[in-house]
mmCIF file of C-alpha atoms and ligand atoms in Angstrom:
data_model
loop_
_atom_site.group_PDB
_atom_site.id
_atom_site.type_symbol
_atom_site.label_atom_id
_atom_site.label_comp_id
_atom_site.label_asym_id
_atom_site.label_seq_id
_atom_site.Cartn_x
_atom_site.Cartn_y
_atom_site.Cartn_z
ATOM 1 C CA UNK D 1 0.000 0.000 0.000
ATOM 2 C CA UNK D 2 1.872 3.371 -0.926
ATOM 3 C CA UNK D 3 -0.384 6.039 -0.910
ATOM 4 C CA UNK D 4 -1.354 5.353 2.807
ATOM 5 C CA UNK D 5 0.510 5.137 6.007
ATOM 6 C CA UNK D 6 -0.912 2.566 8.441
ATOM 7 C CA UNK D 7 -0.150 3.681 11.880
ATOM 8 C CA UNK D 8 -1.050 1.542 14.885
ATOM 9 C CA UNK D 9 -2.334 2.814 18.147
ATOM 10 C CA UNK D 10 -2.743 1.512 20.896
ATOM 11 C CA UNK D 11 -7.063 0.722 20.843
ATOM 12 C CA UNK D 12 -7.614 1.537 24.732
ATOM 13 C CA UNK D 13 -5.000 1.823 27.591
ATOM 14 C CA UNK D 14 -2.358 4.114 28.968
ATOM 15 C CA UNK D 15 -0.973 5.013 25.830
ATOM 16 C CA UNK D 16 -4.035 5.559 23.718
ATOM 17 C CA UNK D 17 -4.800 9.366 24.889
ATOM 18 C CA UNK D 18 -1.612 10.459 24.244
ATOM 19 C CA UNK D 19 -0.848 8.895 21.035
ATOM 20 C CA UNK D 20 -4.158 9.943 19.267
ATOM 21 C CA UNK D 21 -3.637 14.200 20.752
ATOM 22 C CA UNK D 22 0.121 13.646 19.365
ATOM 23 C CA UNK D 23 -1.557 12.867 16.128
ATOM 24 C CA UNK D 24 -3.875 15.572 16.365
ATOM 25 C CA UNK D 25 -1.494 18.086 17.140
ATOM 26 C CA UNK D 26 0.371 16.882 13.984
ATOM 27 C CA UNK D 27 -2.412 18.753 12.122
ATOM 28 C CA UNK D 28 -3.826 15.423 10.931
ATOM 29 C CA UNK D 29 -8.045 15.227 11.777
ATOM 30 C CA UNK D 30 -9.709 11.755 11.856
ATOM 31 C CA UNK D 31 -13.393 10.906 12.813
ATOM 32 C CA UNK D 32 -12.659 8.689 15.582
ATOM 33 C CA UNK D 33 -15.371 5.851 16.956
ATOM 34 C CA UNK D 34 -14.746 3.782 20.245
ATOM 35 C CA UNK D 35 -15.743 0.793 17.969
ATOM 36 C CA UNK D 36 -13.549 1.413 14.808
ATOM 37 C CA UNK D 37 -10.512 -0.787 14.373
ATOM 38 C CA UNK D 38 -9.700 1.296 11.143
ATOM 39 C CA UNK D 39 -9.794 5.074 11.092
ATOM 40 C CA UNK D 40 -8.753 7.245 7.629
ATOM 41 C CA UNK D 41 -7.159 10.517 8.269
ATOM 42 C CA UNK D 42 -8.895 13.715 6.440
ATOM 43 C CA UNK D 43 -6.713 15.860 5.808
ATOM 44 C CA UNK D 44 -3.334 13.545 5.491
ATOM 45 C CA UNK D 45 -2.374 10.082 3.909
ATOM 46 C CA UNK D 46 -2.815 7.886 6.902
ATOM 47 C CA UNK D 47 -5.309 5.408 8.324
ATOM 48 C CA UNK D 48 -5.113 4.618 12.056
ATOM 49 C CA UNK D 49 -5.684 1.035 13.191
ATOM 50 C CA UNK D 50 -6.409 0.392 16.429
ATOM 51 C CA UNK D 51 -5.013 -3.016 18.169
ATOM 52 C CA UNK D 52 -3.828 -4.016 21.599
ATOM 53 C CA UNK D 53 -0.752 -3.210 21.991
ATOM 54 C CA UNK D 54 1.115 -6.395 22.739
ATOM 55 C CA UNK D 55 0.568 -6.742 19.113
ATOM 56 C CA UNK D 56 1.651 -3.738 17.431
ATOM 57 C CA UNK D 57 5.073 -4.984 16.746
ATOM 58 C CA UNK D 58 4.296 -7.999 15.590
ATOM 59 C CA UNK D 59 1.817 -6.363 12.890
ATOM 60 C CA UNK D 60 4.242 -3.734 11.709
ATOM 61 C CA UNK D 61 7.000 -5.927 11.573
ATOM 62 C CA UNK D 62 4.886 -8.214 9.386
ATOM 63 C CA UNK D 63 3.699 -5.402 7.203
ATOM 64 C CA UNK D 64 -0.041 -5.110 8.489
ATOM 65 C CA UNK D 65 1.017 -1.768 9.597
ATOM 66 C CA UNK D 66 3.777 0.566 8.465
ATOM 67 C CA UNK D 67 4.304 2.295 11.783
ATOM 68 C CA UNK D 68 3.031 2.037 14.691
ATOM 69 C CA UNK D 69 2.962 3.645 18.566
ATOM 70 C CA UNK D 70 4.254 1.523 21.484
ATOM 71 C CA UNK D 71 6.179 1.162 24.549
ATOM 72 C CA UNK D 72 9.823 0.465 24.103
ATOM 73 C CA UNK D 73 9.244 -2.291 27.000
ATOM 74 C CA UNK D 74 6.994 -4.016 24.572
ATOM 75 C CA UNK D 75 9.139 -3.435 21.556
ATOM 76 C CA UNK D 76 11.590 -4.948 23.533
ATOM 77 C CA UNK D 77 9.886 -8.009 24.550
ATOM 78 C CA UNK D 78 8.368 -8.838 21.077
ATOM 79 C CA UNK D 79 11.962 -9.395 19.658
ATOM 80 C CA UNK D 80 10.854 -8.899 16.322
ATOM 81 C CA UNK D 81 12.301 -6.503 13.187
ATOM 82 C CA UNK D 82 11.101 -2.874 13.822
ATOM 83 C CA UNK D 83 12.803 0.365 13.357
ATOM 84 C CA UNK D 84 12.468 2.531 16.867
ATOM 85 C CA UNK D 85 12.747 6.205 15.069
ATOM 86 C CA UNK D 86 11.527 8.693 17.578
ATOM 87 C CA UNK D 87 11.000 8.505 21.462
ATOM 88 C CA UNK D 88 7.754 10.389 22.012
ATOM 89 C CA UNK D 89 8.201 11.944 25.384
ATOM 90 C CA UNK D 90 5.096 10.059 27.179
ATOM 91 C CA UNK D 91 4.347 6.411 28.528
ATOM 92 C CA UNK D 92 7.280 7.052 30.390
ATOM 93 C CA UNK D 93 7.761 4.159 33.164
ATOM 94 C CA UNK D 94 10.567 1.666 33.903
ATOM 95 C CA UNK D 95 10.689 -2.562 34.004
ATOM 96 C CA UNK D 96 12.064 -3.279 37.433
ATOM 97 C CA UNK D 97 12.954 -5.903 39.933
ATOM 98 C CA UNK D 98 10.714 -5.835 43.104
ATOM 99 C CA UNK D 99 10.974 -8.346 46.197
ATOM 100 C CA UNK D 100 9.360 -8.222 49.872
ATOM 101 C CA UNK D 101 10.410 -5.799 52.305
ATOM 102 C CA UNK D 102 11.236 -8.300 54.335
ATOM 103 C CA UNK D 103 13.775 -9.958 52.005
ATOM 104 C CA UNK D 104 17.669 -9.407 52.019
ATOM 105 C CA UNK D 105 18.657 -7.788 49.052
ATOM 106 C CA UNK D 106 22.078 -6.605 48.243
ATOM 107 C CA UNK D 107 22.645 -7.598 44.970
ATOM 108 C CA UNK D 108 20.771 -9.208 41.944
ATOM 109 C CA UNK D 109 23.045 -12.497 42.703
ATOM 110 C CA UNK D 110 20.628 -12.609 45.780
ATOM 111 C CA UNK D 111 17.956 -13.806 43.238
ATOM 112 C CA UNK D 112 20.285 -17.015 42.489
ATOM 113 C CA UNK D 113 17.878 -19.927 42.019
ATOM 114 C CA UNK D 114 14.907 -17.951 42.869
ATOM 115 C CA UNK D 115 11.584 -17.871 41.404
ATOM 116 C CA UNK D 116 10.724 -14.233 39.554
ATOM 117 C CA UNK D 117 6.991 -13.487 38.193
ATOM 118 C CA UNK D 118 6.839 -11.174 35.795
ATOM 119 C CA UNK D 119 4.809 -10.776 31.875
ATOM 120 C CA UNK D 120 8.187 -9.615 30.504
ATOM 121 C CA UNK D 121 10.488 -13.099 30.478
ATOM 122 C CA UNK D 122 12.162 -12.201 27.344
ATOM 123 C CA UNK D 123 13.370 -8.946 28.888
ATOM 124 C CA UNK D 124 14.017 -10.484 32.533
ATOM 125 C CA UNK D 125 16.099 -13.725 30.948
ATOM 126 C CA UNK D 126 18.539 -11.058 29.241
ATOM 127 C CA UNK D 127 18.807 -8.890 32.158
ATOM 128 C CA UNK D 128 19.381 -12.196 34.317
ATOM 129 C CA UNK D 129 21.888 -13.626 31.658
ATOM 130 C CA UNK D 130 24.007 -10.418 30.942
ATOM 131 C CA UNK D 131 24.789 -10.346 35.133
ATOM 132 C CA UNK D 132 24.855 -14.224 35.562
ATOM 133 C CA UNK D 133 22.539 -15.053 37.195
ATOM 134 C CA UNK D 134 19.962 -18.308 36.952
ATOM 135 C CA UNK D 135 16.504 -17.711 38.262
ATOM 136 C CA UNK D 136 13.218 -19.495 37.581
ATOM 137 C CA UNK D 137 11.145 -17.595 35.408
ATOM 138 C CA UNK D 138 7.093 -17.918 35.841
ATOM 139 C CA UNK D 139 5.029 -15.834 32.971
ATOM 140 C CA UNK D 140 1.875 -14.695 34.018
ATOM 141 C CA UNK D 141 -0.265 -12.243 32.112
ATOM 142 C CA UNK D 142 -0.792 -9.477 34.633
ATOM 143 C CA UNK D 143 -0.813 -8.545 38.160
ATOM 144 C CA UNK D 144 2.814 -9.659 39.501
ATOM 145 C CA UNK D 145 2.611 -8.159 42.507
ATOM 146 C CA UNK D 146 0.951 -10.313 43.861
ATOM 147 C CA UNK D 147 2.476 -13.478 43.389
ATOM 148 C CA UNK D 148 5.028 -12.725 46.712
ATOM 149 C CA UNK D 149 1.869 -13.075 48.427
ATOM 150 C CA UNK D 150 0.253 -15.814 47.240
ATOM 151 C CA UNK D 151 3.508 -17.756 47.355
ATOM 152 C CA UNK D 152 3.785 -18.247 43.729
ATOM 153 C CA UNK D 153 7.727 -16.193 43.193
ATOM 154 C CA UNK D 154 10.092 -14.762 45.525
ATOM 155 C CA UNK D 155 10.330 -11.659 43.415
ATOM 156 C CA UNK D 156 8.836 -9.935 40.910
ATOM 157 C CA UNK D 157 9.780 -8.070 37.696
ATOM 158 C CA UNK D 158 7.253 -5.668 36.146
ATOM 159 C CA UNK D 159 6.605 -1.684 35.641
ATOM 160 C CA UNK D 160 6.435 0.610 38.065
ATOM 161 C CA UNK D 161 6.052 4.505 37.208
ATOM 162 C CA UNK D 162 4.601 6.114 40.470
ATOM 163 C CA UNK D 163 5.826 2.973 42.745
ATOM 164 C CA UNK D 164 2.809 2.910 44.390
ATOM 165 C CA UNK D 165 1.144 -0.550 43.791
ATOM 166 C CA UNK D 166 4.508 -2.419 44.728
ATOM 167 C CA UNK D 167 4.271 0.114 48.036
ATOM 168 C CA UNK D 168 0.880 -1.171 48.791
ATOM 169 C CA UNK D 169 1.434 -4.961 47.910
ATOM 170 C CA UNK D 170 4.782 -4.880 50.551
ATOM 171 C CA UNK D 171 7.117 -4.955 47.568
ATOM 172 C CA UNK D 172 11.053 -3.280 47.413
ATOM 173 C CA UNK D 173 11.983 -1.652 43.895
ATOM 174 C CA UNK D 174 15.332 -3.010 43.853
ATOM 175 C CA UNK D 175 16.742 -3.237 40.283
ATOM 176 C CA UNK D 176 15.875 -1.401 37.365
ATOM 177 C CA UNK D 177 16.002 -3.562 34.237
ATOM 178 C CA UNK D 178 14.933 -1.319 31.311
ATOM 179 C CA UNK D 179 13.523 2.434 31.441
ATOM 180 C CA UNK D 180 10.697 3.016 28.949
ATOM 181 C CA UNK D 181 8.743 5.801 27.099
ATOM 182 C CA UNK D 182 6.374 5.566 23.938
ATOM 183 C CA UNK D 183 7.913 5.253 20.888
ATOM 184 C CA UNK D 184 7.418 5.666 17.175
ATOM 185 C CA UNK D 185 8.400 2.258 15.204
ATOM 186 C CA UNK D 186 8.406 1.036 11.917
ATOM 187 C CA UNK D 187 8.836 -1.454 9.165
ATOM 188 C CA UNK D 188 12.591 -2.369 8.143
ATOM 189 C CA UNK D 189 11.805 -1.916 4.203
ATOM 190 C CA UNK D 190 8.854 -0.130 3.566
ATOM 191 C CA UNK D 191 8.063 1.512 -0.148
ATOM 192 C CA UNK D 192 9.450 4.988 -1.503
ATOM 193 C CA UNK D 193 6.270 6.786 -1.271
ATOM 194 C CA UNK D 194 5.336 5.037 2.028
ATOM 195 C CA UNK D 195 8.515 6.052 3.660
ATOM 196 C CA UNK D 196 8.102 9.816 2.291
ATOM 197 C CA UNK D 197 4.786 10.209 4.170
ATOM 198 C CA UNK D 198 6.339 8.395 7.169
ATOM 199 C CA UNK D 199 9.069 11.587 7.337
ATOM 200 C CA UNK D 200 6.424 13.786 6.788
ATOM 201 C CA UNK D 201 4.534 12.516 9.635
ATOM 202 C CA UNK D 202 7.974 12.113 12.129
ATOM 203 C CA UNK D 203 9.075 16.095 10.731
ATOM 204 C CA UNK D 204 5.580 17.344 12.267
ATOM 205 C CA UNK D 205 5.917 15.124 15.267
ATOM 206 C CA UNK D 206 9.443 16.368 15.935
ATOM 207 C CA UNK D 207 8.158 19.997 15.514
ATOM 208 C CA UNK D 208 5.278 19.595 18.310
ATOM 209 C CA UNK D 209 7.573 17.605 20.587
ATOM 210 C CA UNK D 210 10.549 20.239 20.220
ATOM 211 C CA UNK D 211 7.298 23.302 20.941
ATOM 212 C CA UNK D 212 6.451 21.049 24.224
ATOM 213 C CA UNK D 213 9.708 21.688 25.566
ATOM 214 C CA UNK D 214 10.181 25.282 24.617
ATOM 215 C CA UNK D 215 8.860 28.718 25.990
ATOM 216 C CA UNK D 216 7.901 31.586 24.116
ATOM 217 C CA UNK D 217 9.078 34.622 25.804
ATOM 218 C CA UNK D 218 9.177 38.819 25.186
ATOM 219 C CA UNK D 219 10.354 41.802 27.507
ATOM 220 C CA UNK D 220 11.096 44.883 27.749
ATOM 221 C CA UNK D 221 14.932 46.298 28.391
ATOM 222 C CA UNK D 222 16.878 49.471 28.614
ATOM 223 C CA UNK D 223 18.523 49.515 25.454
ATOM 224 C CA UNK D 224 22.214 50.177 27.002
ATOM 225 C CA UNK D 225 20.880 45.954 27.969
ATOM 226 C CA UNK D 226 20.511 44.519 25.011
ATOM 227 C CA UNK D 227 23.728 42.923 24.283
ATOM 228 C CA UNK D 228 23.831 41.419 27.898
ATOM 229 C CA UNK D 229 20.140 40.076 27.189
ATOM 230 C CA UNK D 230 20.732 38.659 23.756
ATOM 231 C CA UNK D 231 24.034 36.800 25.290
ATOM 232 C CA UNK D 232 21.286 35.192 28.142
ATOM 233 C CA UNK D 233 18.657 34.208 25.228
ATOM 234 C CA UNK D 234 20.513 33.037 22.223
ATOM 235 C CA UNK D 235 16.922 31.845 20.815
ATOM 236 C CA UNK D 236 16.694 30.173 17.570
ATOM 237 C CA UNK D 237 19.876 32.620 15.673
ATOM 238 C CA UNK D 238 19.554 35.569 18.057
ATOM 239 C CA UNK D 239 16.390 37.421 19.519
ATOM 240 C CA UNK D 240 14.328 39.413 17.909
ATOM 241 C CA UNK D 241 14.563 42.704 19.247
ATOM 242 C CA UNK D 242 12.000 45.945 18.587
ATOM 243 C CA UNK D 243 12.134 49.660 19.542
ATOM 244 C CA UNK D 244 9.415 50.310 21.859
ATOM 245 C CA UNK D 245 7.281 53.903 21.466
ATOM 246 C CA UNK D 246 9.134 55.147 24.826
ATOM 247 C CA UNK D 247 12.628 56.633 23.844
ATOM 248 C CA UNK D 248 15.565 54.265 25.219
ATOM 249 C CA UNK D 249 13.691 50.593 25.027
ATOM 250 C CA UNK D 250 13.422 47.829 23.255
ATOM 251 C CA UNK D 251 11.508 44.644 22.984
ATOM 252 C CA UNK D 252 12.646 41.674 23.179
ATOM 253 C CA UNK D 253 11.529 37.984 21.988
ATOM 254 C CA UNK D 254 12.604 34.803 21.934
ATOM 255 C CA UNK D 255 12.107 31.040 22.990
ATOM 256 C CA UNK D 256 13.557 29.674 25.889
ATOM 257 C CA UNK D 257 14.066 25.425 26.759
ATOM 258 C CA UNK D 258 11.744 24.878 30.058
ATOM 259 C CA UNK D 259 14.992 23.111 31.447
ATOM 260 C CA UNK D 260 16.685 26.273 31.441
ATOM 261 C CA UNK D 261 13.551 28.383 32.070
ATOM 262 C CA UNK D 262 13.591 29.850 35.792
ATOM 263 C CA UNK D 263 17.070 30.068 35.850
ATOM 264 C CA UNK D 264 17.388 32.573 32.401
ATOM 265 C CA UNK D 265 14.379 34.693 33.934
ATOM 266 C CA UNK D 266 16.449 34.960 36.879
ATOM 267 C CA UNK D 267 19.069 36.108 34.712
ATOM 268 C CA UNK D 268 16.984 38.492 32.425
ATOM 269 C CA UNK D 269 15.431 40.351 35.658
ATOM 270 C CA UNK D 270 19.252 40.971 36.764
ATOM 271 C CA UNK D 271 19.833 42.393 33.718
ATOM 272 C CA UNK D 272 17.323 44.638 34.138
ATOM 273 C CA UNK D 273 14.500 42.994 31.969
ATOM 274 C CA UNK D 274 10.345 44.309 32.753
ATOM 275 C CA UNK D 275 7.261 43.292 31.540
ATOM 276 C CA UNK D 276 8.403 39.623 31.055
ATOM 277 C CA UNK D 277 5.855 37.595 28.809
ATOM 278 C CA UNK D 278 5.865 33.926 28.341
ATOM 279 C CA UNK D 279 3.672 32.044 26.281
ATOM 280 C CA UNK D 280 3.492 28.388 25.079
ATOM 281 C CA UNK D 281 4.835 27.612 21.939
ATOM 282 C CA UNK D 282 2.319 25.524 19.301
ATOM 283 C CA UNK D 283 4.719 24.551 16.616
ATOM 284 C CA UNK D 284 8.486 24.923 16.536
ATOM 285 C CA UNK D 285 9.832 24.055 12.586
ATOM 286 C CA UNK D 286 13.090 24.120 12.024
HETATM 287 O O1 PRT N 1 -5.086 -3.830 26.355
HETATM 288 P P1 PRT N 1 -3.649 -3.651 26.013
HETATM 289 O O2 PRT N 1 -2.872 -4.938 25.910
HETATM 290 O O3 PRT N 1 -3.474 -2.756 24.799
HETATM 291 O O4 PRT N 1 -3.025 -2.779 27.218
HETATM 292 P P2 PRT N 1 -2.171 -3.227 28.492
HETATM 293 O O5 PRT N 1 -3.111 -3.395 29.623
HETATM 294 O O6 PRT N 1 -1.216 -4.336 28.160
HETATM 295 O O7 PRT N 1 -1.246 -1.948 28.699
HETATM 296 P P3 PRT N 1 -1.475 -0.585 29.516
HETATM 297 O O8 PRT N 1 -2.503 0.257 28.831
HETATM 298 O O9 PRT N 1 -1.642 -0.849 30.969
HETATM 299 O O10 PRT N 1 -0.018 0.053 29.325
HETATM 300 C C1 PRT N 1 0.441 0.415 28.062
HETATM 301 C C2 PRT N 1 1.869 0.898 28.185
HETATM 302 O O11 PRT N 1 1.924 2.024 29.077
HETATM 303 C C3 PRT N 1 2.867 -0.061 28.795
HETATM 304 O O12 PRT N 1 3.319 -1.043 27.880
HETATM 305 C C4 PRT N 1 3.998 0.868 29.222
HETATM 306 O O13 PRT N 1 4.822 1.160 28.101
HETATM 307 C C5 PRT N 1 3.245 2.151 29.600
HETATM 308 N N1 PRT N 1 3.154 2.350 31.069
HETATM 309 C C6 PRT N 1 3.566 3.479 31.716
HETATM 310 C C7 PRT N 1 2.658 1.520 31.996
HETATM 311 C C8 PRT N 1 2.782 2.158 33.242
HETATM 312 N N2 PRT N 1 3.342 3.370 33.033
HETATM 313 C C9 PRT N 1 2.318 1.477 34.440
HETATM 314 N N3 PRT N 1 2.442 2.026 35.527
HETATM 315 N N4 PRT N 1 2.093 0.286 31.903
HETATM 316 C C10 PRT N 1 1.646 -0.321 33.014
HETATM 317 N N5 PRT N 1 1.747 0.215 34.271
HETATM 318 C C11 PRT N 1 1.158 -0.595 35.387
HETATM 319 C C12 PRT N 1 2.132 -1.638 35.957
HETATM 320 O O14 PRT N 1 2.061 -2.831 35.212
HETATM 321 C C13 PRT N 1 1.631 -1.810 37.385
HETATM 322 O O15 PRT N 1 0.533 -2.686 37.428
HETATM 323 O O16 PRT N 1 0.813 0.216 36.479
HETATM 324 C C14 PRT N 1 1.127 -0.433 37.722
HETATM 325 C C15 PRT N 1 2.236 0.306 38.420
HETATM 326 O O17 PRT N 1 1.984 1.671 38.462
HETATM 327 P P4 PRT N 1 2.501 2.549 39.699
HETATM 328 O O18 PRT N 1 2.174 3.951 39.302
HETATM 329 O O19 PRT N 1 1.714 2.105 40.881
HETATM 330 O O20 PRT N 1 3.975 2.313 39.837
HETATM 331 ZN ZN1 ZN N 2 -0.962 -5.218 26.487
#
């Protein structure tokens, strides 16, 4: 199929949310239904499919889709042939060891011939080989923290983002296996035209992920300021900077990374900065 790009989402879960407003902020419009599996795009050449998303990999690495949205922990677990291209800033969590708070636990050696639950073996075994260690592995499809106390594994291995359900089920974070975020993927060897609207789609996605991050900003300074000013906002090439109606100032504009933010308005207000503005930023093309 080349004049479409199939994109999977994830149909309902943690990632589904942000994944469809990341599209929509792309500038792409789809009707969506609860019910669809297939969704067509308006205004761009892409149809959304909707699947679980244990199976997204699977599907774009056997062509069903061309792309697809995922975690990198279930990329990683598939072990199939996909293309990670862009980490998408959300989903963010992390695969990780947990045992009771009652257990001694120096080191993952401590785990030697123990039994581990977890819905992640593939990602556990290589963590376990790669520090030799031999544990029993025991798959189970959801839920791990409970199998300390049901007797079923002496530790467990799944994701944790707050920390809050191994906290409540008497569980220890105590090794971090793999740290994950949403991710866009694709097929190894996908068609010319297929692969041109796949850049067009990961140029706008880069754009709105690079305005998330950045600040739009504009004061007021003295003029005899400026140059100190445009040295503490370098902004895209260098700031724009305006005469203002009152005799002696200038405006001043630029964007600012939200790392950096309170520390350069700190700055700015030294150098003797007023009337500081800061707005979001929708798009940032470079
Ligand atoms: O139905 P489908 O198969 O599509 O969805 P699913 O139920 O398998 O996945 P879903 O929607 O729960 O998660 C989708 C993706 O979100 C995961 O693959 C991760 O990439 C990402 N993600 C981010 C998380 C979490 N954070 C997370 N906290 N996935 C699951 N959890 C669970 C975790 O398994 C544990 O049960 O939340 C609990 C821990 O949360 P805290 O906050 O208490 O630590
Ligand atoms: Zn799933």
């Amino acid at each position: 199929m080349a004049d479409k790009l199939r994109l999977a989402l994830q149909k309902s879960g943690r990632l589904s949310e942000s994944s469809l407003r990341l599209i929509e902020e792309c500038g792409i419009h789809f009707a969506h239904h609860d019910a669809k599996l297939r969704c067509p795009a308006h205004n761009f050449p892409l149809e959304i499919l909707f699947l679980r998303d244990d199976d997204i990999p699977r599907y774009v690495a056997d062509g069903v889709a061309e792309a697809g949205i995922v975690g990198e922990n279930v990329v990683g677990e598939a072990e199939v042939e996909v293309a990670v291209l862009e980490r998408l800033g959300f989903g963010q969590c992390r695969l990780s060891i947990a045992v009771p708070r009652s257990m001694e636990y120096g080191s993952l050696t401590d785990l030697q011939g123990r039994d581990i639950a977890t819905s992640y073996p593939v990602l556990l075994q290589r963590h376990l080989t790669a520090n030799g260690v031999e544990a029993r592995i025991h798959e189970i499809s959801g839920s791990a923290e409970l199998a300390p106390s049901i007797g079923l594994a002496d530790a467990v291995c799944d994701l944790v983002s707050t920390g809050s359900t191994l906290l409540s089920n008497g569980l220890r974070e105590v090794e971090t296996v793999i740290t994950s975020e949403a991710v866009l993927i694709a097929g190894s060897s996908l068609p010319e035209a297929t692969q041109s609207i796949l850049e067009r789609l990961r140029f706008r996605m880069k754009a709105v992920r690079r305005a998330r991050s950045y600040k739009y900003i504009l004061l007021n300074v003295p003029n005899d300021s400026i140059e100190t000013v445009s040295q503490i906002l370098p902004g895209m090439k260098s700031p724009t900077v305006m005469p203002l109606a009152i005799e002696g100032w200038s405006s001043v504009h630029s964007v600012v990374h939200e790392d950096e933010f309170w520390e350069v308005i700190d700055k700015l207000r030294e150098a003797g900065a007023q009337g500081v503005l800061v707005s979001p930023v929708e798009k940032m093309v470079l």
